[in-house]
XYZ file of C-alpha atoms in Angstrom:
542
model
C 108.027 134.968 8.031
C 108.381 138.530 6.736
C 107.522 140.847 9.708
C 105.947 143.381 7.365
C 103.184 140.904 6.534
C 102.056 140.926 10.197
C 102.127 144.698 10.467
C 98.585 145.948 11.138
C 97.003 142.493 11.484
C 96.575 142.379 15.277
C 93.297 141.574 17.006
C 92.714 145.192 18.044
C 92.824 146.560 14.487
C 89.150 145.810 13.931
C 88.362 148.395 16.611
C 90.259 151.130 14.743
C 88.866 153.023 11.752
C 92.099 154.575 10.528
C 90.552 156.707 7.786
C 88.104 158.408 10.114
C 90.844 158.692 12.728
C 92.994 160.924 10.512
C 89.941 163.016 9.782
C 89.262 163.450 13.499
C 92.789 164.710 14.159
C 92.750 166.891 11.013
C 95.586 165.017 9.312
C 95.176 165.657 5.573
C 97.713 166.270 2.821
C 97.946 169.948 3.641
C 98.503 169.309 7.354
C 101.109 166.640 6.566
C 102.962 169.020 4.268
C 102.937 171.745 6.917
C 104.300 169.434 9.573
C 107.086 168.218 7.270
C 108.039 171.784 6.452
C 107.897 172.756 10.133
C 110.415 170.079 11.202
C 112.468 170.407 7.985
C 111.671 166.954 6.579
C 112.177 166.946 2.799
C 113.021 164.712 -0.129
C 116.656 164.578 0.948
C 115.560 163.047 4.250
C 113.481 160.504 2.354
C 116.545 159.513 0.300
C 118.706 159.239 3.405
C 116.097 157.045 5.139
C 115.953 154.873 2.052
C 119.749 154.510 2.273
C 119.376 153.442 5.923
C 117.029 150.535 5.075
C 119.814 147.932 4.916
C 121.130 149.111 8.273
C 117.699 148.898 9.867
C 116.959 145.485 8.363
C 120.286 144.159 9.527
C 119.687 145.337 13.113
C 115.933 144.795 13.391
C 116.228 141.615 15.474
C 118.690 143.104 17.962
C 116.730 146.360 18.242
C 113.392 144.551 18.744
C 114.896 142.239 21.371
C 116.518 145.102 23.290
C 113.347 147.214 22.992
C 111.079 144.557 24.527
C 113.657 143.504 27.084
C 113.372 147.027 28.443
C 109.543 147.085 28.309
C 109.149 143.701 29.990
C 111.655 144.717 32.641
C 109.281 147.308 34.109
C 106.069 146.341 35.902
C 103.961 149.185 34.508
C 104.856 148.561 30.848
C 104.707 144.793 31.380
C 101.080 145.216 32.519
C 100.306 146.969 29.208
C 101.954 144.186 27.208
C 99.893 141.595 29.080
C 96.724 143.368 27.943
C 97.654 142.940 24.281
C 96.092 140.036 22.346
C 99.556 139.463 20.851
C 102.354 137.656 22.598
C 105.813 139.182 23.056
C 107.241 137.381 20.021
C 104.391 138.627 17.848
C 104.936 142.116 19.195
C 108.637 141.854 18.346
C 107.765 140.952 14.744
C 105.428 143.935 14.598
C 108.208 146.118 16.012
C 110.601 144.896 13.310
C 108.040 145.784 10.650
C 107.620 149.264 12.120
C 111.411 149.765 12.245
C 111.855 148.862 8.593
C 108.841 150.968 7.573
C 110.719 154.055 8.786
C 112.989 153.678 5.763
C 110.512 152.272 3.219
C 107.498 154.554 3.543
C 106.105 156.981 1.008
C 105.645 159.490 3.834
C 102.286 160.527 2.500
C 98.741 160.251 3.840
C 98.766 156.431 3.914
C 102.006 156.396 5.879
C 100.750 158.791 8.531
C 97.323 157.130 8.611
C 99.162 153.956 9.573
C 101.060 155.928 12.254
C 97.765 157.244 13.623
C 96.501 153.656 13.777
C 99.620 152.609 15.719
C 99.122 155.397 18.251
C 95.431 154.508 18.627
C 96.262 150.844 19.264
C 98.580 151.838 22.104
C 95.865 154.113 23.512
C 93.348 151.254 23.328
C 95.722 149.188 25.454
C 95.628 151.999 28.036
C 99.335 152.645 27.677
C 99.875 156.031 29.349
C 101.196 158.775 27.097
C 104.294 159.072 29.281
C 105.177 155.462 28.454
C 104.478 155.821 24.752
C 106.583 158.982 24.449
C 109.181 157.624 26.851
C 109.804 154.506 24.770
C 111.021 156.743 21.945
C 113.984 157.662 24.146
C 115.027 154.014 24.079
C 114.284 153.914 20.356
C 116.616 156.864 19.773
C 119.402 155.092 21.605
C 118.904 151.780 19.802
C 118.675 153.301 16.320
C 121.127 156.168 16.637
C 123.810 153.960 18.149
C 123.706 151.958 14.904
C 123.672 155.140 12.851
C 126.634 156.385 14.889
C 128.609 153.294 13.921
C 127.645 153.901 10.301
C 128.762 157.531 10.525
C 132.081 156.528 12.039
C 132.575 154.010 9.266
C 131.738 156.654 6.684
C 134.281 159.066 8.196
C 136.977 156.401 8.200
C 136.145 155.446 4.629
C 136.313 159.101 3.568
C 139.718 159.516 5.189
C 140.991 156.359 3.532
C 139.718 157.538 0.165
C 141.411 160.891 0.681
C 144.678 159.164 1.607
C 144.516 156.953 -1.457
C 143.835 159.927 -3.704
C 146.603 162.029 -2.154
C 149.100 159.271 -2.380
C 148.330 158.833 -6.013
C 148.675 162.513 -6.820
C 151.561 163.489 -4.511
C 153.668 160.443 -5.132
C 154.542 159.027 -1.800
C 153.400 158.153 1.606
C 155.695 160.696 3.164
C 153.787 163.573 1.634
C 150.505 162.041 2.933
C 151.913 161.695 6.439
C 153.212 165.216 6.281
C 149.788 166.458 5.286
C 148.249 164.586 8.194
C 150.815 166.199 10.512
C 150.379 169.675 9.018
C 153.831 169.653 7.363
C 152.810 170.387 3.843
C 155.489 173.123 3.358
C 156.615 176.560 4.392
C 153.634 178.222 2.719
C 151.021 176.044 4.497
C 149.924 176.749 8.140
C 150.360 174.085 10.777
C 147.400 171.653 11.201
C 145.421 169.176 9.072
C 145.446 169.469 5.429
C 142.543 171.576 4.304
C 141.351 168.956 1.893
C 141.528 166.291 4.607
C 139.685 168.480 7.054
C 137.046 169.215 4.456
C 136.742 165.522 3.728
C 136.287 164.703 7.422
C 133.804 167.489 7.922
C 131.795 166.456 4.891
C 131.665 162.862 6.107
C 130.571 163.870 9.603
C 128.017 166.307 8.203
C 126.620 163.626 5.946
C 126.330 161.276 8.924
C 124.599 163.950 10.990
C 122.119 164.477 8.176
C 121.292 160.790 8.431
C 120.753 161.238 12.184
C 118.548 164.284 11.593
C 116.517 162.381 8.998
C 115.870 159.619 11.552
C 114.996 162.142 14.261
C 112.652 164.067 11.950
C 110.669 161.016 10.832
C 110.445 159.735 14.396
C 109.297 163.197 15.490
C 106.572 163.197 12.815
C 105.513 159.690 13.887
C 105.411 160.792 17.516
C 103.343 163.869 16.634
C 100.687 161.795 14.888
C 100.569 159.167 17.633
C 100.306 161.890 20.271
C 97.454 163.438 18.296
C 95.529 160.172 18.580
C 96.023 160.267 22.352
C 94.922 163.899 22.537
C 91.960 163.180 20.268
C 90.968 160.240 22.442
C 91.256 162.388 25.547
C 89.192 165.093 23.832
C 86.542 162.585 22.824
C 86.430 161.235 26.351
C 86.126 164.758 27.663
C 83.386 165.574 25.149
C 81.555 162.369 26.046
C 81.955 163.208 29.711
C 80.667 166.734 29.068
C 77.745 165.379 27.038
C 77.038 162.807 29.736
C 77.327 165.528 32.350
C 74.912 167.728 30.453
C 72.544 164.830 29.864
C 72.810 163.907 33.518
C 72.262 167.537 34.450
C 69.114 167.623 32.320
C 67.928 164.366 33.865
C 68.767 165.692 37.309
C 66.958 168.925 36.532
C 63.899 166.996 35.364
C 64.139 164.703 38.373
C 64.973 167.420 40.886
C 62.492 170.053 39.768
C 59.323 168.281 41.040
C 60.920 167.310 44.379
C 62.270 170.835 44.744
C 58.807 172.265 44.177
C 57.414 169.696 46.569
C 60.226 170.483 48.983
C 59.382 174.167 48.826
C 55.742 173.377 49.523
C 56.710 170.922 52.232
C 59.070 173.467 53.729
C 56.259 175.981 53.908
C 54.034 173.334 55.458
C 56.812 172.355 57.853
C 57.302 175.977 58.821
C 53.579 176.329 59.448
C 53.503 173.051 61.395
C 56.557 174.144 63.351
C 54.777 177.362 64.283
C 51.763 175.327 65.393
C 54.029 172.994 67.352
C 55.701 175.983 68.934
C 52.319 177.404 69.991
C 51.220 174.021 71.340
C 54.561 173.557 73.060
C 54.283 176.951 74.710
C 50.752 176.072 75.830
C 51.981 172.700 77.013
C 54.759 174.389 78.931
C 52.214 176.637 80.652
C 49.953 173.642 81.346
C 52.921 171.697 82.637
C 53.779 174.561 84.972
C 50.203 174.571 86.276
C 50.316 170.801 86.556
C 53.524 171.087 88.540
C 51.738 173.365 91.003
C 48.793 170.938 91.168
C 51.167 168.058 91.668
C 52.797 169.951 94.519
C 49.371 170.261 96.137
C 48.742 166.565 95.522
C 52.105 165.847 97.107
C 51.111 167.807 100.208
C 47.745 166.013 100.269
C 49.499 162.664 99.909
C 51.712 163.514 102.844
C 48.596 164.495 104.827
C 46.957 161.197 103.838
C 50.041 159.371 105.045
C 49.837 161.241 108.365
C 46.086 160.561 108.742
C 46.643 156.941 107.781
C 49.149 156.691 110.609
C 46.631 158.152 113.045
C 43.918 155.814 111.771
C 46.296 152.918 112.126
C 46.914 153.842 115.782
C 43.138 154.235 116.355
C 42.537 150.878 114.683
C 45.094 149.285 116.942
C 43.341 150.760 119.988
C 39.952 149.636 118.620
C 41.376 146.174 118.108
C 42.555 146.172 121.719
C 39.150 147.388 122.943
C 37.403 144.801 120.806
C 39.627 142.147 122.319
C 38.702 143.316 125.791
C 35.004 143.315 124.745
C 35.385 139.738 123.562
C 36.882 138.779 126.903
C 34.077 140.603 128.814
C 31.453 138.981 126.590
C 32.907 135.576 127.254
C 32.810 136.289 130.976
C 29.152 137.482 130.613
C 28.355 134.272 128.771
C 29.782 132.308 131.639
C 27.679 134.375 134.140
C 24.520 134.009 132.040
C 25.134 130.334 131.824
C 25.240 130.239 135.652
C 22.059 132.364 135.823
C 20.424 130.079 133.320
C 21.328 127.100 135.474
C 19.971 128.905 138.584
C 16.691 129.842 136.869
C 16.266 126.292 135.735
C 16.812 125.183 139.354
C 14.280 127.810 140.541
C 11.870 126.616 137.922
C 12.206 123.089 139.212
C 11.731 124.328 142.836
C 8.648 126.361 141.866
C 7.184 123.335 140.193
C 7.863 121.270 143.306
C 6.304 124.016 145.562
C 3.277 124.087 143.332
C 3.036 120.327 143.600
C 3.356 120.510 147.404
C 0.631 123.192 147.526
C -1.609 120.873 145.605
C -0.764 118.103 148.059
C -1.632 120.461 150.956
C -4.954 121.262 149.349
C -5.634 117.543 149.058
C -4.743 117.051 152.723
C -6.971 120.014 153.659
C -9.772 118.440 151.704
C -9.316 115.157 153.542
C -9.029 116.969 156.884
C -12.220 118.856 156.038
C -13.862 115.517 155.493
C -12.591 114.406 158.887
C -13.796 117.678 160.436
C -17.145 117.219 158.791
C -17.397 113.741 160.177
C -16.174 115.044 163.551
C -18.860 117.752 163.386
C -21.392 115.058 162.738
C -20.051 113.156 165.677
C -20.229 116.324 167.814
C -23.783 116.912 166.718
C -24.672 113.338 167.416
C -22.965 113.578 170.760
C -24.817 116.758 171.517
C -28.041 115.123 170.525
C -27.279 112.178 172.666
C -26.409 114.465 175.561
C -29.620 116.324 175.110
C -31.440 113.160 175.186
C -29.687 112.107 178.210
C -30.196 115.496 179.734
C -27.378 114.749 181.966
C -24.961 117.514 180.808
C -22.185 115.162 181.617
C -19.086 114.283 179.797
C -20.890 113.599 176.620
C -22.154 117.126 176.498
C -18.726 118.336 177.340
C -17.148 116.195 174.625
C -19.791 117.286 172.236
C -19.137 120.909 173.114
C -15.385 120.431 172.821
C -15.766 118.628 169.575
C -17.964 121.334 168.246
C -15.448 123.939 169.356
C -12.639 121.872 167.849
C -14.554 121.443 164.666
C -15.190 125.157 164.391
C -11.597 125.982 165.170
C -10.326 123.308 162.829
C -12.608 124.540 160.128
C -11.266 128.036 160.588
C -7.698 126.694 160.507
C -8.447 124.608 157.489
C -9.972 127.565 155.700
C -6.856 129.598 156.485
C -4.648 126.678 155.501
C -6.632 126.218 152.319
C -6.382 129.927 151.586
C -2.645 129.782 152.335
C -2.194 126.690 150.174
C -4.201 128.311 147.410
C -2.108 131.463 147.752
C 1.125 129.400 147.801
C -0.018 127.512 144.775
C -0.912 130.722 142.967
C 2.392 132.281 143.966
C 4.234 129.114 143.004
C 2.534 129.130 139.613
C 3.294 132.830 139.167
C 6.886 132.198 140.262
C 7.166 129.279 137.883
C 5.850 131.346 134.999
C 8.152 134.240 135.950
C 11.120 131.901 136.300
C 10.240 130.247 132.970
C 9.982 133.671 131.330
C 13.244 134.736 132.988
C 14.882 131.525 131.894
C 13.727 132.132 128.314
C 15.012 135.690 128.456
C 18.296 134.538 129.982
C 18.592 132.022 127.155
C 17.845 134.681 124.593
C 20.303 137.038 126.330
C 22.914 134.352 126.305
C 22.379 133.852 122.554
C 22.589 137.599 121.993
C 25.718 137.863 124.170
C 27.228 134.926 122.246
C 26.359 136.687 118.982
C 27.828 139.913 120.380
C 30.979 138.059 121.416
C 31.205 136.529 117.927
C 30.607 139.967 116.391
C 33.246 141.471 118.661
C 35.606 138.686 117.674
C 34.916 139.347 114.002
C 35.235 143.066 114.698
C 38.620 142.402 116.277
C 39.701 140.565 113.109
C 38.272 143.360 110.951
C 39.997 145.987 113.065
C 43.242 144.000 112.832
C 42.763 143.806 109.064
C 41.924 147.510 109.036
C 45.077 148.255 111.015
C 47.123 146.158 108.580
C 45.333 147.840 105.669
C 46.081 151.234 107.140
C 49.732 150.198 107.365
C 49.571 149.455 103.658
C 47.683 152.706 103.089
C 50.340 154.582 105.033
C 53.105 152.862 103.048
C 51.232 153.499 99.802
C 50.675 157.095 100.839
C 54.388 157.464 101.525
C 55.171 155.874 98.169
C 52.578 158.075 96.532
C 54.139 161.104 98.156
C 57.523 160.091 96.752
C 55.980 159.313 93.380
C 54.215 162.634 93.385
C 57.525 164.344 94.128
C 59.110 162.477 91.219
C 56.069 163.330 89.103
C 56.491 166.946 90.079
C 60.111 166.824 88.967
C 59.059 165.068 85.741
C 56.376 167.660 85.087
C 58.910 170.408 85.668
C 61.264 168.654 83.259
C 58.348 168.326 80.844
C 57.769 172.035 81.116
C 61.439 172.614 80.328
C 61.249 170.138 77.449
C 58.162 171.896 76.134
C 60.073 175.164 76.211
C 62.910 173.449 74.362
C 60.439 172.015 71.842
C 59.046 175.470 71.262
C 62.565 176.791 70.733
C 63.489 173.878 68.468
C 60.237 174.303 66.547
C 61.249 177.873 65.861
C 64.654 176.602 64.739
C 62.949 174.006 62.520
C 60.820 176.706 60.975
C 63.906 178.809 60.277
C 65.801 175.783 58.958
C 62.835 174.861 56.773
C 62.813 178.333 55.273
C 66.564 178.086 54.695
C 66.040 174.628 53.186
C 63.441 176.010 50.814
C 65.871 178.741 49.788
C 68.613 176.130 49.349
C 66.251 174.034 47.245
C 65.652 177.021 44.989
C 69.413 177.532 44.697
C 69.836 173.828 43.876
C 67.177 174.032 41.186
C 68.818 177.119 39.697
C 72.258 175.490 39.858
C 70.990 172.315 38.189
C 69.338 174.390 35.497
C 72.637 176.172 34.886
C 74.417 172.820 34.562
C 72.213 171.882 31.639
C 71.953 175.291 29.958
C 75.101 177.310 30.649
C 77.835 176.910 28.036
C 81.298 175.916 29.166
C 83.391 179.042 29.235
C 86.688 178.816 27.463
C 89.514 179.892 29.716
C 91.278 182.983 28.492
C 94.863 182.112 27.532
C 97.546 183.379 29.860
C 99.278 185.346 27.120
C 96.071 187.309 26.520
C 95.905 188.194 30.203
C 99.387 189.720 30.326
């Protein structure tokens, strides 16, 4: 396949608009003519390149192979090749087409448009400019080494032609050798024959003109390709600048409301910070007062702990006294129980005495009946004695009986009175003993209740003593807690002072933040409105 038919048919070509590309880099006929004149490229160079076409075609395979052997031998350039949609063999065919086109171009706008396209394709593959320019060094070596061989051949051919011509005109090889040795005759100076030297010089000069023609066209190609890189960089920079300006405008639009809000918020923060500072200062003063109050509470708590200890001791003594009262009450209960038993015995005795008094009264009544009958007998005896008028024993018996009756009646009346009195006293005693027994019973119940109350009181006092122990412990703990609270309140007072100080700092920082926000807004506005200043060239600053 002819390599020239693949030239410009790669997959990346659809992303390159070559015509507009030359317009972007300012490459028109006038610019092309100026560049040619600047490097000295003229029609003679075009003819020389045309003469080099057979040489380039003959060496295109070797040059392409050596060129890509070098590129694939380096990791950085190999990475670029791997990004190409073409394989290495396809790239070699494209390289062959480019090599031949150096000698077959018209060197007009179409030629350099194609060169701009080649440079753009390399830029699209992200080949760094250093690699693109650097590969021309290898290109020089590969091409000029072949041109060097051609020049050497041309010099040899020129010398041979000169020898043939001299031999024909001078008539012998000896004269030719003498000319080569500078032995042309006595009139000629030592050295090469002038015609030979001129021939050699002309041949070398002609070869160097071929080299210069190759260097000039490669230089023009490199200029155009470099322009595509520079144009791409410029476009990227312009897009970045446009994006930066657009972003700056968006940022300005986005930042302006928050900045205004930030300024308002900063003012509000400053005002709030001042309020916080005032409150913090007041809190610090209140905390100081609270610390003093807490100190008083601490002293009171210590006093409570001391009093609780005293109360605990008193409770312990009360518990001991209550215990003794319980013991005394129990002993009183025992004594009352004995009294109750005694009163019950007295009550029984009084009842028996009363019964005996009643028996005595019955006996007295029967004796009175006997006395009455005896009195009747005495009266009858007295009557009988009167009748008998003898005054004898009957009268005496009657008199004695009458005396006995009278005396017995007196004794019986006394006995009856005594029995009645005993009975009355016995009844009174029984009632008194019954009343005493009831009172003793009631007293015993009350003493039992008192003993139970004292027992409960002892438990209560014990509980009170235990409670006072807890109160004393709690008071001690409270005293310690109050001390810690006092320290905390003092720390709170210090923290309040710090808050007041920090609030002042916040207010200052808020004001600085508001100022910074204004600077940010101004800076953002400048990003979107200020033109980019062109840097003054160094030569204008000298």
